[in-house]
CSV table of N, CA, C and O in Angstrom, one decimal:
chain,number,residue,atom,x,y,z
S,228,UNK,N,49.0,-1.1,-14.5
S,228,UNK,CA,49.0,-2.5,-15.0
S,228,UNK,C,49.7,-2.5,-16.4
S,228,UNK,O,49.4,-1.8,-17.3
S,229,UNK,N,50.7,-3.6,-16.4
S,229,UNK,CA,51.4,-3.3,-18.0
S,229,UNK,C,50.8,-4.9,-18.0
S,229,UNK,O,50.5,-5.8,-17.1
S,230,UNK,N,50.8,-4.6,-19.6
S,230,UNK,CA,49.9,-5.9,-20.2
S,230,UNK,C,50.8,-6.5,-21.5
S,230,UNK,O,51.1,-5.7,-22.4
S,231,UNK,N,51.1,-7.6,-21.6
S,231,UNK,CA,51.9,-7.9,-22.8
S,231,UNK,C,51.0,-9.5,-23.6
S,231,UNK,O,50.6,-10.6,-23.2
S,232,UNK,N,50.9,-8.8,-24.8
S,232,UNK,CA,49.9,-9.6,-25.6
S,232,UNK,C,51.0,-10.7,-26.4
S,232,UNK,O,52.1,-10.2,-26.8
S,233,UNK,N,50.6,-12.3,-26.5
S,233,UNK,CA,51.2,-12.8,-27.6
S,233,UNK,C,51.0,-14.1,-28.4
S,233,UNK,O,49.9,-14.5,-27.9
S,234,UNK,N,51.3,-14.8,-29.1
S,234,UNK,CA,50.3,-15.9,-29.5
S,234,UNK,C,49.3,-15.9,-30.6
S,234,UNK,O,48.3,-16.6,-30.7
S,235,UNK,N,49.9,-14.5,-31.8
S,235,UNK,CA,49.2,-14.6,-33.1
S,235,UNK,C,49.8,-15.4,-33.6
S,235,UNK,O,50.7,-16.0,-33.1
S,236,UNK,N,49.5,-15.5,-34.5
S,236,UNK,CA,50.3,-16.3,-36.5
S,236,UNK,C,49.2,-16.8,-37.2
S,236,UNK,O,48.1,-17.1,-36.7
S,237,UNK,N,49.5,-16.9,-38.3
S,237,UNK,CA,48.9,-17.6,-39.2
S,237,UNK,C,48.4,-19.4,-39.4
S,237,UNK,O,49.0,-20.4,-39.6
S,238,UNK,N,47.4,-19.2,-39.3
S,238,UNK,CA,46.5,-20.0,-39.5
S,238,UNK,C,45.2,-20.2,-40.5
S,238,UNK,O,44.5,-19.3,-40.8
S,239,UNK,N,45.1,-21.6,-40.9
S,239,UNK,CA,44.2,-22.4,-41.8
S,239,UNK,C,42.9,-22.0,-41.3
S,239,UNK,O,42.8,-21.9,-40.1
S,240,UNK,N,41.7,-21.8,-42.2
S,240,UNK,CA,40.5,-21.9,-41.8
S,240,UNK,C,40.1,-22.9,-41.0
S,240,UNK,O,40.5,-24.0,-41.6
S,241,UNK,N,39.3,-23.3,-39.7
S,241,UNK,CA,39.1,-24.4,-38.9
S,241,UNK,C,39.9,-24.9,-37.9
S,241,UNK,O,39.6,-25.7,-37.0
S,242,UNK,N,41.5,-24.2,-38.0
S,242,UNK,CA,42.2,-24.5,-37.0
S,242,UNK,C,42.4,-23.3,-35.2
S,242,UNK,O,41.5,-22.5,-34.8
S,243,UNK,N,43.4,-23.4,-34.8
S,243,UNK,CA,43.0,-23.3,-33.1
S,243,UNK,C,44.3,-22.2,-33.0
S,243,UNK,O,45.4,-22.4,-33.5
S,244,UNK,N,43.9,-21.2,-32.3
S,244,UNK,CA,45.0,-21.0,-31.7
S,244,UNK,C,45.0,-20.4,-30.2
S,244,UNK,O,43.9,-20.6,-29.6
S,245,UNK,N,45.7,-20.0,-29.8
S,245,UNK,CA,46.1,-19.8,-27.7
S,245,UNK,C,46.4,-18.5,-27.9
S,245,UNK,O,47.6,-18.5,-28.1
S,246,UNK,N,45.9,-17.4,-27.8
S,246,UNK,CA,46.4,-15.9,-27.5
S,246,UNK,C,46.6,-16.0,-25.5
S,246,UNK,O,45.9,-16.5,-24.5
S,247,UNK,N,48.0,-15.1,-25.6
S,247,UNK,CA,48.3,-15.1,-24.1
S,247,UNK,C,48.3,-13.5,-23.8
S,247,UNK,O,48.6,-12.7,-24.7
S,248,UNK,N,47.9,-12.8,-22.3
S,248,UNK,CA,48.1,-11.7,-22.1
S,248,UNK,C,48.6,-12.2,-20.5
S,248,UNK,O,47.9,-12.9,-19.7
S,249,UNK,N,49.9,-11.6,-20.3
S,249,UNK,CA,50.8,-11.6,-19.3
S,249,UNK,C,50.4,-10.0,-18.5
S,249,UNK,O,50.4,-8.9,-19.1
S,250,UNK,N,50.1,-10.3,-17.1
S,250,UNK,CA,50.0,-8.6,-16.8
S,250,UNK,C,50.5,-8.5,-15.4
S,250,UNK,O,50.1,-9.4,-14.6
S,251,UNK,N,51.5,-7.3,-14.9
S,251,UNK,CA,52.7,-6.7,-14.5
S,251,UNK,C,51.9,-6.2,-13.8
S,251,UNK,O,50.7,-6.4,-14.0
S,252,UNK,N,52.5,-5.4,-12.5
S,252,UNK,CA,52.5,-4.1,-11.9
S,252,UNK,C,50.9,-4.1,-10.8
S,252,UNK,O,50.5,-3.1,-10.1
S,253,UNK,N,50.3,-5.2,-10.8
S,253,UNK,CA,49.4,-5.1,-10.1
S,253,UNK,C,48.9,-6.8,-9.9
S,253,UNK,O,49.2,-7.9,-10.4
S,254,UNK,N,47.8,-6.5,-8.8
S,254,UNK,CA,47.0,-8.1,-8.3
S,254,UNK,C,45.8,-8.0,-8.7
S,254,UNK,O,45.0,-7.2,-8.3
S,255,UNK,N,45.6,-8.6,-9.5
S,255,UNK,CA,44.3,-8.5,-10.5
S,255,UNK,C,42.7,-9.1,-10.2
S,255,UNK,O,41.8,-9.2,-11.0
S,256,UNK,N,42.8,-9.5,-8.7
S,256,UNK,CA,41.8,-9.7,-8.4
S,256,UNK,C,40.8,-8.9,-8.3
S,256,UNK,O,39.8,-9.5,-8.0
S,257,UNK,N,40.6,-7.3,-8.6
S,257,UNK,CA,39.6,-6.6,-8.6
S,257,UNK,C,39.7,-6.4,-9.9
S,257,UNK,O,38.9,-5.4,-9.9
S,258,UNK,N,40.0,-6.6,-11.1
S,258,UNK,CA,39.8,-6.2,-12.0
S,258,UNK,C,39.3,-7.2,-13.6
S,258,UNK,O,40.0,-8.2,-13.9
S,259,UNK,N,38.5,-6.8,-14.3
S,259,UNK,CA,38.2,-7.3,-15.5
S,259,UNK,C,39.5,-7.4,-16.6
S,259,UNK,O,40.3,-6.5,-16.7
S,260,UNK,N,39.5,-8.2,-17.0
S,260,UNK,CA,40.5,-8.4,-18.8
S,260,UNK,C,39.6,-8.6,-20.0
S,260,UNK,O,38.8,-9.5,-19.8
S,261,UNK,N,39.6,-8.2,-20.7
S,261,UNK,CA,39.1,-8.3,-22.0
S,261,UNK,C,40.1,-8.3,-23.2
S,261,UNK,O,41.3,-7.9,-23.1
S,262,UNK,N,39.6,-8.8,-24.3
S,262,UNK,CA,40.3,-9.4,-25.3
S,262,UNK,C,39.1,-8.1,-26.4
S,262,UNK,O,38.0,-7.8,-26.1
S,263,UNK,N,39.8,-7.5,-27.6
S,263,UNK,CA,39.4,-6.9,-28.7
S,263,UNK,C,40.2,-7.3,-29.4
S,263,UNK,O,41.3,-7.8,-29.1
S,264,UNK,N,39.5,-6.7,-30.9
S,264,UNK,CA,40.5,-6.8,-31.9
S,264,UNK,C,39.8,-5.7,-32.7
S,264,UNK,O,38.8,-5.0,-32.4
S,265,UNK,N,40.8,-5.8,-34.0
S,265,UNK,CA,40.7,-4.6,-34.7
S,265,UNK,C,40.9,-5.3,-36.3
S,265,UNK,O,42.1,-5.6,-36.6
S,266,UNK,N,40.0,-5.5,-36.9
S,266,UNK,CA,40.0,-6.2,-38.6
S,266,UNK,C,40.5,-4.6,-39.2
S,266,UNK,O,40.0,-3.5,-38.9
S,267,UNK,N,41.7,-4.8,-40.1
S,267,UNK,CA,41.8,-3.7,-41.3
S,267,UNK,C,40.3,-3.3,-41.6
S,267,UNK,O,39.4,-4.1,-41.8
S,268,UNK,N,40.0,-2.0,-41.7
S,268,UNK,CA,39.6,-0.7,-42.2
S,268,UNK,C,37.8,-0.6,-41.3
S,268,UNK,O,36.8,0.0,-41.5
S,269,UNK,N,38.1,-1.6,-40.1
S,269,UNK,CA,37.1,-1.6,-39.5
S,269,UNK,C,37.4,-1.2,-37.9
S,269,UNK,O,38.5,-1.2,-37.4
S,270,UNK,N,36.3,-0.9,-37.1
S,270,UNK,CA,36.6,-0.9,-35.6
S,270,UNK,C,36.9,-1.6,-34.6
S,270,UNK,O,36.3,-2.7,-34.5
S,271,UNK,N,37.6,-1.3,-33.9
S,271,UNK,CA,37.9,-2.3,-32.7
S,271,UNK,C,36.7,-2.6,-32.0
S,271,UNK,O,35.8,-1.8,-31.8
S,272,UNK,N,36.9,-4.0,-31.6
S,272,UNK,CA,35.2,-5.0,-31.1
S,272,UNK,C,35.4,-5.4,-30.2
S,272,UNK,O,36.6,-5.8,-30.0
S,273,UNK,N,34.6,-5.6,-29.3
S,273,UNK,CA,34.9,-6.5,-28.0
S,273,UNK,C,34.8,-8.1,-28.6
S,273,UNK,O,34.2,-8.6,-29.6
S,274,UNK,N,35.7,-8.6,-27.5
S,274,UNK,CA,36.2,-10.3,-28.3
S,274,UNK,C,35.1,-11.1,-27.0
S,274,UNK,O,34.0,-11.7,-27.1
S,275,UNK,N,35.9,-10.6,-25.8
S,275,UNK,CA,35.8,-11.4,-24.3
S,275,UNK,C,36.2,-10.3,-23.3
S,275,UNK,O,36.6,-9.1,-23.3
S,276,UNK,N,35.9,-11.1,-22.5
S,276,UNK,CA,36.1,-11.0,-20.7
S,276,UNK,C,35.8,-11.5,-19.9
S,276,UNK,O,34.9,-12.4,-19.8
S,277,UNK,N,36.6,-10.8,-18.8
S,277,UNK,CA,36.5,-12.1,-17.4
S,277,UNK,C,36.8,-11.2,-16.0
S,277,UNK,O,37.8,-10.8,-15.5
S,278,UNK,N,36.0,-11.1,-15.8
S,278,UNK,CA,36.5,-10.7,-14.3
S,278,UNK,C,36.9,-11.8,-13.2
S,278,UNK,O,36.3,-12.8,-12.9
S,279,UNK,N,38.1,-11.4,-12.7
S,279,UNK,CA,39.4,-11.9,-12.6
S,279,UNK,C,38.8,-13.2,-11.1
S,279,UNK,O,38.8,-14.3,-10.7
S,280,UNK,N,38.4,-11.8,-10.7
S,280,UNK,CA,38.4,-12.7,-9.2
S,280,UNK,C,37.4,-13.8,-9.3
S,280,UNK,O,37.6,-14.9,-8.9
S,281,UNK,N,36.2,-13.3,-9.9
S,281,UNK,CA,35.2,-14.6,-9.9
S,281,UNK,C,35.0,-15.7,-10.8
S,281,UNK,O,34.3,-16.7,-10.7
S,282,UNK,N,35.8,-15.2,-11.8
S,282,UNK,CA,35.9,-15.8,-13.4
S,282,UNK,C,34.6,-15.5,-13.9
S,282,UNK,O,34.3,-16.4,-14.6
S,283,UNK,N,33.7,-14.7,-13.9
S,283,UNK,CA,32.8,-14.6,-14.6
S,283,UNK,C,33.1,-14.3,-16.0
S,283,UNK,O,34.2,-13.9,-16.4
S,284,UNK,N,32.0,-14.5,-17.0
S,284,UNK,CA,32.8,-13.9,-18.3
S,284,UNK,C,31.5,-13.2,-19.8
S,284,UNK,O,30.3,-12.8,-20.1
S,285,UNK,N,32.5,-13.4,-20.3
S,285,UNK,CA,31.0,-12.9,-21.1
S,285,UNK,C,31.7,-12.7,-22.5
S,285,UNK,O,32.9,-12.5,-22.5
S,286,UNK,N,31.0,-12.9,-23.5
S,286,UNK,CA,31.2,-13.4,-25.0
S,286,UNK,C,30.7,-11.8,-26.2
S,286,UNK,O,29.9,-11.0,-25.8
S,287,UNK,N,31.4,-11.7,-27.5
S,287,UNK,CA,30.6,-11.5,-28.4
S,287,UNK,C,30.3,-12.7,-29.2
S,287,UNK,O,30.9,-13.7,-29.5
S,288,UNK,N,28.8,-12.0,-29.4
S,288,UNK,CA,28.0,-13.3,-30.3
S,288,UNK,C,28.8,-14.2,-31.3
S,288,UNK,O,28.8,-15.4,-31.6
S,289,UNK,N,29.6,-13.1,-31.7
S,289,UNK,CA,30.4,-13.4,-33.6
S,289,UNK,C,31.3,-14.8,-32.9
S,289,UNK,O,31.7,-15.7,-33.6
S,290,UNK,N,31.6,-14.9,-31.5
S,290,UNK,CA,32.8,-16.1,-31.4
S,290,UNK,C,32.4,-16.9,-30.2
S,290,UNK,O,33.2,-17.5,-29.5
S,291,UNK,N,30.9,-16.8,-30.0
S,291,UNK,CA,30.4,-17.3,-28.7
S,291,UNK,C,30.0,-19.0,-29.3
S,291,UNK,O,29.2,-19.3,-30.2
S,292,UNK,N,31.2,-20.5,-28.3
S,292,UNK,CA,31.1,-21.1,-28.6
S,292,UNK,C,32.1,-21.8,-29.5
S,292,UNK,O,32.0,-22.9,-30.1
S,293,UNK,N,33.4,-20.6,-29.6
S,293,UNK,CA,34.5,-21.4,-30.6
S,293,UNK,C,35.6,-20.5,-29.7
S,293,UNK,O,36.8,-20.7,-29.9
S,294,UNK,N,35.1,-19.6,-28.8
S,294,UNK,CA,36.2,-19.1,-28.2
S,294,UNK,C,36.3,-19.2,-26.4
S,294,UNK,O,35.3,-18.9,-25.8
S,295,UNK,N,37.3,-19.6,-25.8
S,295,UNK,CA,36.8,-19.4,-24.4
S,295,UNK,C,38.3,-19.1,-23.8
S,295,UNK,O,39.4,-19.6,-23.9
S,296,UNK,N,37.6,-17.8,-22.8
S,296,UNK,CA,38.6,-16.7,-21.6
S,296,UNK,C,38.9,-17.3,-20.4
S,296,UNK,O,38.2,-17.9,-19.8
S,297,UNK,N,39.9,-17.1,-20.2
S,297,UNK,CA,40.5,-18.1,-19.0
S,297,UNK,C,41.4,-17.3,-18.6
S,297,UNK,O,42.0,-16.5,-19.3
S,298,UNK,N,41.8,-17.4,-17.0
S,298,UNK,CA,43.3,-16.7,-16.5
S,298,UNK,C,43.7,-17.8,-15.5
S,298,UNK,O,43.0,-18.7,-15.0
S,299,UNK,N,44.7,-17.5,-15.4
S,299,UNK,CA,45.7,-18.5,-14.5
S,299,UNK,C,46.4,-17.4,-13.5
S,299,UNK,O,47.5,-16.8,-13.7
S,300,UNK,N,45.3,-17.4,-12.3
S,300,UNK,CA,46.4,-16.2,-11.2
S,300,UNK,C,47.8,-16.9,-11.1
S,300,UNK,O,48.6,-16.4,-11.9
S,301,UNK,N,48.1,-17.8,-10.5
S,301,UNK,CA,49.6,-18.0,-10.4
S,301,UNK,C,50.3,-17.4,-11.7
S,301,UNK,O,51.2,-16.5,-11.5
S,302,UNK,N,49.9,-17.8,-13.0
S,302,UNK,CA,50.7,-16.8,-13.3
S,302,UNK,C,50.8,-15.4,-14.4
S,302,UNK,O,51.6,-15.0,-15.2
S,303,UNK,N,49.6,-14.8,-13.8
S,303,UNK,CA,48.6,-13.3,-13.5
S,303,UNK,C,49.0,-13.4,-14.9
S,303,UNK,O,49.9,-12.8,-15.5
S,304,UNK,N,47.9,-14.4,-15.5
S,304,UNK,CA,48.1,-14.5,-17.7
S,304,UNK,C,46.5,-14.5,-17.6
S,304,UNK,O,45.6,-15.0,-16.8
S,305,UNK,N,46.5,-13.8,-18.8
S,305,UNK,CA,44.9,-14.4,-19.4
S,305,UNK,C,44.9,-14.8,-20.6
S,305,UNK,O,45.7,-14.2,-21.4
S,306,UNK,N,44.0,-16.0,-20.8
S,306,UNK,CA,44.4,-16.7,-22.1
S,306,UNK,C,43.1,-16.9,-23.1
S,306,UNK,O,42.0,-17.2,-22.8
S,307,UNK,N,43.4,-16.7,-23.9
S,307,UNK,CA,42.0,-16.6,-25.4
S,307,UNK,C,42.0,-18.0,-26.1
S,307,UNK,O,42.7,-17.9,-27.1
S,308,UNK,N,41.4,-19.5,-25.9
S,308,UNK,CA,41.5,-19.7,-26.6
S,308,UNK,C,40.7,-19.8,-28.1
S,308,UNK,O,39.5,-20.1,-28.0
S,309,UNK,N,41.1,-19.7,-29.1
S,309,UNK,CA,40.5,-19.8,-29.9
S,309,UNK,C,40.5,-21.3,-31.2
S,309,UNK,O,41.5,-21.9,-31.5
S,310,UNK,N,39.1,-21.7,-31.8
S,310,UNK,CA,39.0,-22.7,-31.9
S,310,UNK,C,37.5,-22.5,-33.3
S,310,UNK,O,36.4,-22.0,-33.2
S,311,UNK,N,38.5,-23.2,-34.4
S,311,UNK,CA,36.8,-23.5,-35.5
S,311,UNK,C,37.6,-21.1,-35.9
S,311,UNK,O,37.1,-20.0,-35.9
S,312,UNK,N,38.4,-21.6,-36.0
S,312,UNK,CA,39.0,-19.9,-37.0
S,312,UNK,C,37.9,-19.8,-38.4
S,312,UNK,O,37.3,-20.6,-39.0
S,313,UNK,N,37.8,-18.6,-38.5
S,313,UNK,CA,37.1,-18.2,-40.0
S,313,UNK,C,38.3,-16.8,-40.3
S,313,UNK,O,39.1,-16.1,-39.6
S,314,UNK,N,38.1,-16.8,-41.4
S,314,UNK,CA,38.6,-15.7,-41.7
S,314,UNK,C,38.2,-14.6,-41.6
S,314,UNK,O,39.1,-13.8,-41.5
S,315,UNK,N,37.4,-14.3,-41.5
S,315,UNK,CA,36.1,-13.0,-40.6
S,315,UNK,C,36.9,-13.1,-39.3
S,315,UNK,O,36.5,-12.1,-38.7
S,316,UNK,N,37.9,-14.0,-38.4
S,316,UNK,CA,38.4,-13.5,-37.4
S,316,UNK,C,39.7,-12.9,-37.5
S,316,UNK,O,40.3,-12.7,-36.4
S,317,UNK,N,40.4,-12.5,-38.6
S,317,UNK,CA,41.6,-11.9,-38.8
S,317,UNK,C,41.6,-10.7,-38.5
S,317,UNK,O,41.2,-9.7,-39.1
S,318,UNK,N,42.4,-11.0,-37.4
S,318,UNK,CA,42.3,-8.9,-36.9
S,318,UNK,C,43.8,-8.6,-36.0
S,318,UNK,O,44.6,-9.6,-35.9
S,319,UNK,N,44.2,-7.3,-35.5
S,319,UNK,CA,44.9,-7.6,-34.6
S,319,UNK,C,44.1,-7.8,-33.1
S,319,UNK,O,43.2,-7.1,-32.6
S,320,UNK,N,44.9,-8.9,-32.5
S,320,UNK,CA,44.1,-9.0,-31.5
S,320,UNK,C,44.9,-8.2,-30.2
S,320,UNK,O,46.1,-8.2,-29.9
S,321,UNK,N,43.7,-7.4,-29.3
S,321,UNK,CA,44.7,-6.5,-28.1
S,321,UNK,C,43.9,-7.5,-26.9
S,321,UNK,O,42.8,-8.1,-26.9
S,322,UNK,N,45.0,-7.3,-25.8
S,322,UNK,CA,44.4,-7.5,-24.1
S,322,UNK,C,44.0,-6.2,-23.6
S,322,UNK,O,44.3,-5.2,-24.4
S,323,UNK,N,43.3,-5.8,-22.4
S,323,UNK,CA,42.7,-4.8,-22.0
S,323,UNK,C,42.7,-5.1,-20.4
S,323,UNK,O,43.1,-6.2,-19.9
S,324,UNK,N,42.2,-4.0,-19.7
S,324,UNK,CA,42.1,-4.1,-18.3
S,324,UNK,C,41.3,-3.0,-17.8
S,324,UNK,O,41.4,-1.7,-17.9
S,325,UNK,N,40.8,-3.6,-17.3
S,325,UNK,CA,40.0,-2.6,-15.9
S,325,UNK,C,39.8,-2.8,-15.0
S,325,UNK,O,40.4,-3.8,-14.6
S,326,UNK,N,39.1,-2.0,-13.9
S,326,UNK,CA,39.4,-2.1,-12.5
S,326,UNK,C,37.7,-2.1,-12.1
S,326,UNK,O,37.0,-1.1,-12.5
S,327,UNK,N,37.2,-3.0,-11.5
S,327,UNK,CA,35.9,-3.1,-11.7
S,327,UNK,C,35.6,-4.8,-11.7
S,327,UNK,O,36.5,-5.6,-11.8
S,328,UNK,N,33.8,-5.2,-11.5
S,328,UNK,CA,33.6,-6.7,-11.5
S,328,UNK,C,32.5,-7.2,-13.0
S,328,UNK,O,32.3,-8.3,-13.6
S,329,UNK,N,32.0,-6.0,-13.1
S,329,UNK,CA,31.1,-6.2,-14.1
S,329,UNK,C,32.3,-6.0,-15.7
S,329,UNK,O,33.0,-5.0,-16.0
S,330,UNK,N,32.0,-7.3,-16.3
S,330,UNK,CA,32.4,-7.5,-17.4
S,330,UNK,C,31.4,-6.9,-18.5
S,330,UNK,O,30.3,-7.2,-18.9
S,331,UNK,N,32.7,-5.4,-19.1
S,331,UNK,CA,31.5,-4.9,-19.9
S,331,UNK,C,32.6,-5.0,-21.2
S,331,UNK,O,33.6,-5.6,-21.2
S,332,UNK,N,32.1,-4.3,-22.3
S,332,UNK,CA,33.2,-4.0,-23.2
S,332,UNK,C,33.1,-2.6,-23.8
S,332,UNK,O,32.7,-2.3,-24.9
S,333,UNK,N,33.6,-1.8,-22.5
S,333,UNK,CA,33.8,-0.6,-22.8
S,333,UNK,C,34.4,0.1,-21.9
S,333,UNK,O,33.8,-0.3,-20.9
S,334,UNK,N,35.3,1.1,-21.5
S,334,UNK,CA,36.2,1.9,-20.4
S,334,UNK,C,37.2,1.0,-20.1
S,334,UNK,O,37.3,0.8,-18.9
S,335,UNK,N,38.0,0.2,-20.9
S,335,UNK,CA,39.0,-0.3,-20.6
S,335,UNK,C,40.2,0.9,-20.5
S,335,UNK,O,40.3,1.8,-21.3
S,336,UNK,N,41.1,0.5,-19.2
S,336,UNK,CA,42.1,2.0,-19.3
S,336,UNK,C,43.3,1.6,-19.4
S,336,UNK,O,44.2,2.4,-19.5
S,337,UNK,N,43.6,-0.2,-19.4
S,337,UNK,CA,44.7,-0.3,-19.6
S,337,UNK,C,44.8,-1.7,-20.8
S,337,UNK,O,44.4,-2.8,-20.8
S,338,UNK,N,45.7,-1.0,-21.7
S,338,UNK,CA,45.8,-1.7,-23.2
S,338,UNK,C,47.4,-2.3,-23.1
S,338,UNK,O,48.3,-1.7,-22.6
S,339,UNK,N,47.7,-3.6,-23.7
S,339,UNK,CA,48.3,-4.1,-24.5
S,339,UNK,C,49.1,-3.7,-26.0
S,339,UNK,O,48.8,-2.7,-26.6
S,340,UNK,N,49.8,-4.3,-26.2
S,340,UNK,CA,50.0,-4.3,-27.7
S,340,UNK,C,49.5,-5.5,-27.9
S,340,UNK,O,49.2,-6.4,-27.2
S,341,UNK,N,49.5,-5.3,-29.7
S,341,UNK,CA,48.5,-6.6,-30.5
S,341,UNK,C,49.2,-7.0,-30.8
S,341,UNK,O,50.4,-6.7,-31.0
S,342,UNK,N,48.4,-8.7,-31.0
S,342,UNK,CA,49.2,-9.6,-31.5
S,342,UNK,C,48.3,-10.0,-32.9
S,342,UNK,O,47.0,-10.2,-32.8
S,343,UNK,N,48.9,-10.0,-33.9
S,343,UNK,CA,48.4,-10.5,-35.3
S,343,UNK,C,47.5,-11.6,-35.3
S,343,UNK,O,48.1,-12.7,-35.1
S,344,UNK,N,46.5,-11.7,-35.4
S,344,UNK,CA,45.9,-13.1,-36.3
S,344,UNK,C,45.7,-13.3,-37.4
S,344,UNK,O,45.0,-12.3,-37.8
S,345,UNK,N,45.9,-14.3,-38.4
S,345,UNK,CA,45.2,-14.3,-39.7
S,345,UNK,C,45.0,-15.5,-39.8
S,345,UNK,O,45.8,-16.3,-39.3
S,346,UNK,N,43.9,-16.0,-40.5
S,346,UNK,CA,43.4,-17.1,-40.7
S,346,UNK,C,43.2,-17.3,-41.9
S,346,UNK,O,42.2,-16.6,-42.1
S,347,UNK,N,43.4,-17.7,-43.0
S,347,UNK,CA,43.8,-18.0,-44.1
S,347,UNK,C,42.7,-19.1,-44.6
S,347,UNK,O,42.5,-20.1,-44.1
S,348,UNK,N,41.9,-18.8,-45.5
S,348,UNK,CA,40.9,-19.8,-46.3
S,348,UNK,C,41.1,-20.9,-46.8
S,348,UNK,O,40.2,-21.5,-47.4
């Protein structure tokens, strides 16, 4: 599965943005997507996920309620949106994949490149 991340830039505290992950080489009906990121001098975190086929999904706490996971099989994208930004969410944001139904956030085996966010005070 190739995964192509995009839909950072800079942004105001309280405003919205649309992270897109486009993914290649496979039918993604058996598998989970997840959204992480990675804040400067800190670790990569689970953001979201969705397993594909049933849309189930599942949240971290830190964005549960200002962020919501979505895909669009027609056109095999998964989308972050994000909404009510803080600056505590400035990270690079990656897409992920796994092969599996339970949405977890961990053994992802296939990664993206990141797309920047920063949210600005």
């Amino acid at each position: 599965v190739q995964l192509q991340a995009s839909g950072g830039g800079l942004v105001q505290a309280g405003g919205s943005l649309r992270l897109s992950c486009a993914a290649s080489g496979r039918t993604l009906s058996s598998y989970v997507m997840g959204w992480f990121r990675q804040a400067p001098g800190k670790e990569r975190e689970f953001v979201a996920g969705i397993y594909w086929g049933a849309g189930s999904t599942r949240y971290a706490d830190s964005v549960k309620g200002r962020f919501t996971i979505s895909r669009d099989n027609a056109k095999n994208t998964a989308y972050l949106q994000m909404i009510n930004l803080k600056p505590e969410d400035t990270a690079v944001y990656y897409c992920a994949a796994r092969l599996g139904v339970a949405v977890v956030d961990a053994s992802y085996i296939y990664w993206g490149q990141g797309t920047l966010v920063t949210v600005s005070s």
